[in-house]
Amino acid sequence: DIDSLYPSVYYKIGVMQFRLKLYNDALASLLKQREVTDDSRNETLLSQIYEGGGMKKEAAAARQKAAEFQNRP
């Protein structure tokens, strides 16, 4: 199973899609990453995509979640 062999694979795919301006694809990859294992990097990039798409509420929620990850010991 690719998820267990490469735990951040969907994040890395999402980053590449984001750089290529494939925002819908990046969003799908990052949401898949959220299901596998989530972290502040994933949530930060999600917030940027949401913000760029005018999804202010979702962007704020992702920023909050990123902050929560960063504040964990």
Tab-separated table of C-alpha atoms in Angstrom:
chain	number	residue	atom	x	y	z
A	1	ASP	CA	0.000	0.000	0.000
A	2	ILE	CA	1.503	3.316	-1.082
A	3	ASP	CA	0.189	5.141	2.014
A	4	SER	CA	2.226	3.016	4.396
A	5	LEU	CA	5.365	2.961	2.244
A	6	TYR	CA	5.410	6.711	1.559
A	7	PRO	CA	3.420	8.485	4.279
A	8	SER	CA	3.688	11.969	2.747
A	9	VAL	CA	3.291	10.986	-0.909
A	10	TYR	CA	0.005	12.823	-1.413
A	11	TYR	CA	1.460	15.989	0.111
A	12	LYS	CA	4.413	15.845	-2.301
A	13	ILE	CA	2.083	15.258	-5.244
A	14	GLY	CA	-0.066	18.176	-4.054
A	15	VAL	CA	2.963	20.470	-3.886
A	16	MET	CA	3.909	19.619	-7.471
A	17	GLN	CA	0.337	20.125	-8.664
A	18	PHE	CA	0.201	23.459	-6.834
A	19	ARG	CA	3.424	24.585	-8.521
A	20	LEU	CA	1.923	23.598	-11.873
A	21	LYS	CA	-1.192	25.638	-11.022
A	22	LEU	CA	-3.351	22.516	-11.019
A	23	TYR	CA	-5.217	23.746	-7.966
A	24	ASN	CA	-8.179	21.361	-8.051
A	25	ASP	CA	-5.836	18.400	-8.383
A	26	ALA	CA	-3.629	19.743	-5.600
A	27	LEU	CA	-6.648	20.186	-3.367
A	28	ALA	CA	-7.706	16.571	-3.967
A	29	SER	CA	-4.208	15.275	-3.206
A	30	LEU	CA	-3.899	17.314	-0.021
A	31	LEU	CA	-7.317	16.203	1.191
A	32	LYS	CA	-6.236	12.602	0.566
A	33	GLN	CA	-3.069	13.324	2.563
A	34	ARG	CA	-5.243	14.629	5.389
A	35	GLU	CA	-6.946	11.214	5.519
A	36	VAL	CA	-3.637	9.326	5.653
A	37	THR	CA	-1.633	11.508	8.016
A	38	ASP	CA	-1.905	15.240	8.449
A	39	ASP	CA	0.549	17.922	9.545
A	40	SER	CA	1.037	21.691	9.539
A	41	ARG	CA	2.658	21.746	6.074
A	42	ASN	CA	-0.340	20.034	4.533
A	43	GLU	CA	-2.805	22.333	6.270
A	44	THR	CA	-0.806	25.447	5.361
A	45	LEU	CA	-0.844	24.569	1.678
A	46	LEU	CA	-4.539	23.696	1.882
A	47	SER	CA	-5.201	27.135	3.372
A	48	GLN	CA	-3.358	28.798	0.476
A	49	ILE	CA	-5.377	26.905	-2.103
A	50	TYR	CA	-8.642	27.638	-0.318
A	51	GLU	CA	-7.711	31.324	0.006
A	52	GLY	CA	-6.842	31.545	-3.689
A	53	GLY	CA	-10.187	29.993	-4.549
A	54	GLY	CA	-12.099	32.462	-2.401
A	55	MET	CA	-13.011	29.837	0.174
A	56	LYS	CA	-12.321	32.036	3.196
A	57	LYS	CA	-14.012	29.830	5.798
A	58	GLU	CA	-12.119	26.710	4.710
A	59	ALA	CA	-8.852	28.683	4.529
A	60	ALA	CA	-9.310	29.921	8.091
A	61	ALA	CA	-10.075	26.403	9.325
A	62	ALA	CA	-6.962	24.998	7.639
A	63	ARG	CA	-4.804	27.810	9.094
A	64	GLN	CA	-6.210	27.053	12.537
A	65	LYS	CA	-5.459	23.372	12.133
A	66	ALA	CA	-1.903	24.173	10.980
A	67	ALA	CA	-1.404	26.334	14.079
A	68	GLU	CA	-2.658	23.504	16.291
A	69	PHE	CA	-0.103	21.125	14.764
A	70	GLN	CA	2.683	23.660	15.318
A	71	ASN	CA	1.701	24.117	18.975
A	72	ARG	CA	1.841	20.396	19.751
A	73	PRO	CA	4.813	19.241	21.824
